[in-house]
Amino acid sequence: MTVTDTATTRDERFAHGLEVLKRVDGEAGERVVGALGDINPELGHQIVAWAFGDIYDRPGLAPRDRQLVTLGMLTALGGCETQLEVHVNAALNVGLSPDEIVESLLHSAVYCGIP
């Protein structure tokens, strides 16, 4: 499914987002969403349907480029160690090498400040 072939119902958007989530994050992403089930299931739904189904699947950036952006943002935010761990694994899933991930974090540190 592409941006031009957008799912329209709530269930379709969730199912599509779940497919994208599995491609990008594998089991780690599903665990994050599952952990929200007792706390805030609607947030879990929106992460899957909107963040992955609508945003991650847009054609403007390749999945590896999206992960580079995500790694940079999580580094800039700070305090996102759990999410950073998930997205380092996602970066590996979508084709980034360990050396590229290390280099992206080093590059981010220049702009985010070195602790």
One Martini backbone bead per residue (centre of mass of N, CA, C, O) as a GRO file, in nm:
protein
  115
    1MET     BB    1   0.097   0.036   0.022
    2THR     BB    2   0.035   0.368  -0.056
    3VAL     BB    3  -0.040   0.693  -0.052
    4THR     BB    4  -0.243   0.646  -0.301
    5ASP     BB    5  -0.327   0.367  -0.121
    6THR     BB    6  -0.520   0.436   0.120
    7ALA     BB    7  -0.631   0.363   0.408
    8THR     BB    8  -0.957   0.421   0.571
    9THR     BB    9  -0.984   0.250   0.801
   10ARG     BB   10  -0.890   0.183   1.109
   11ASP     BB   11  -0.813  -0.117   1.058
   12GLU     BB   12  -0.647  -0.072   0.799
   13ARG     BB   13  -0.437   0.119   0.919
   14PHE     BB   14  -0.333  -0.079   1.131
   15ALA     BB   15  -0.253  -0.315   0.946
   16HIS     BB   16  -0.052  -0.154   0.779
   17GLY     BB   17   0.126  -0.053   1.013
   18LEU     BB   18   0.208  -0.338   1.111
   19GLU     BB   19   0.369  -0.415   0.860
   20VAL     BB   20   0.575  -0.186   0.883
   21LEU     BB   21   0.674  -0.240   1.168
   22LYS     BB   22   0.787  -0.525   1.109
   23ARG     BB   23   0.995  -0.431   0.895
   24VAL     BB   24   1.148  -0.229   1.083
   25ASP     BB   25   1.131  -0.352   1.407
   26GLY     BB   26   0.990  -0.595   1.456
   27GLU     BB   27   0.951  -0.715   1.773
   28ALA     BB   28   1.014  -0.450   1.925
   29GLY     BB   29   0.769  -0.285   1.831
   30GLU     BB   30   0.550  -0.475   1.937
   31ARG     BB   31   0.632  -0.447   2.236
   32VAL     BB   32   0.577  -0.150   2.268
   33VAL     BB   33   0.277  -0.160   2.195
   34GLY     BB   34   0.198  -0.380   2.401
   35ALA     BB   35   0.277  -0.208   2.657
   36LEU     BB   36   0.026  -0.003   2.601
   37GLY     BB   37  -0.236  -0.171   2.646
   38ASP     BB   38  -0.278  -0.092   2.962
   39ILE     BB   39  -0.231   0.223   2.942
   40ASN     BB   40  -0.254   0.313   2.598
   41PRO     BB   41  -0.410   0.193   2.331
   42GLU     BB   42  -0.440   0.446   2.150
   43LEU     BB   43  -0.141   0.505   2.120
   44GLY     BB   44  -0.071   0.239   1.986
   45HIS     BB   45  -0.252   0.278   1.743
   46GLN     BB   46  -0.121   0.546   1.639
   47ILE     BB   47   0.161   0.441   1.595
   48VAL     BB   48   0.079   0.238   1.382
   49ALA     BB   49  -0.115   0.398   1.186
   50TRP     BB   50   0.045   0.669   1.161
   51ALA     BB   51   0.356   0.642   1.190
   52PHE     BB   52   0.369   0.382   1.001
   53GLY     BB   53   0.135   0.387   0.785
   54ASP     BB   54   0.179   0.699   0.699
   55ILE     BB   55   0.485   0.790   0.741
   56TYR     BB   56   0.695   0.553   0.693
   57ASP     BB   57   0.543   0.488   0.396
   58ARG     BB   58   0.657   0.705   0.253
   59PRO     BB   59   0.836   0.787  -0.054
   60GLY     BB   60   1.061   1.021   0.021
   61LEU     BB   61   1.199   0.791   0.204
   62ALA     BB   62   1.403   0.573   0.306
   63PRO     BB   63   1.423   0.369   0.571
   64ARG     BB   64   1.723   0.437   0.638
   65ASP     BB   65   1.677   0.747   0.650
   66ARG     BB   66   1.467   0.748   0.873
   67GLN     BB   67   1.660   0.627   1.084
   68LEU     BB   68   1.864   0.853   1.087
   69VAL     BB   69   1.670   1.068   1.185
   70THR     BB   70   1.580   0.923   1.443
   71LEU     BB   71   1.854   0.903   1.579
   72GLY     BB   72   1.901   1.208   1.592
   73MET     BB   73   1.650   1.284   1.759
   74LEU     BB   74   1.699   1.101   2.007
   75THR     BB   75   1.968   1.230   2.073
   76ALA     BB   76   1.864   1.523   2.112
   77LEU     BB   77   1.659   1.467   2.341
   78GLY     BB   78   1.710   1.266   2.535
   79GLY     BB   79   1.614   1.002   2.739
   80CYS     BB   80   1.592   0.760   2.483
   81GLU     BB   81   1.716   0.472   2.520
   82THR     BB   82   1.492   0.273   2.447
   83GLN     BB   83   1.430   0.389   2.164
   84LEU     BB   84   1.719   0.372   2.057
   85GLU     BB   85   1.742   0.067   2.066
   86VAL     BB   86   1.514   0.008   1.869
   87HIS     BB   87   1.639   0.192   1.630
   88VAL     BB   88   1.900   0.043   1.593
   89ASN     BB   89   1.764  -0.220   1.507
   90ALA     BB   90   1.608  -0.095   1.273
   91ALA     BB   91   1.855  -0.001   1.115
   92LEU     BB   92   1.955  -0.286   1.064
   93ASN     BB   93   1.691  -0.391   0.919
   94VAL     BB   94   1.729  -0.146   0.680
   95GLY     BB   95   2.075  -0.149   0.620
   96LEU     BB   96   2.246  -0.056   0.837
   97SER     BB   97   2.544  -0.023   0.969
   98PRO     BB   98   2.725  -0.006   1.246
   99ASP     BB   99   2.909   0.223   1.139
  100GLU     BB  100   2.677   0.417   1.057
  101ILE     BB  101   2.556   0.446   1.337
  102VAL     BB  102   2.801   0.558   1.480
  103GLU     BB  103   2.836   0.802   1.291
  104SER     BB  104   2.556   0.931   1.347
  105LEU     BB  105   2.605   0.976   1.652
  106LEU     BB  106   2.855   1.149   1.625
  107HIS     BB  107   2.726   1.368   1.451
  108SER     BB  108   2.505   1.445   1.655
  109ALA     BB  109   2.693   1.542   1.888
  110VAL     BB  110   2.780   1.807   1.756
  111TYR     BB  111   2.470   1.931   1.773
  112CYS     BB  112   2.385   1.832   2.082
  113GLY     BB  113   2.617   1.764   2.249
  114ILE     BB  114   2.864   1.683   2.469
  115PRO     BB  115   2.869   1.540   2.786
   0.00000   0.00000   0.00000
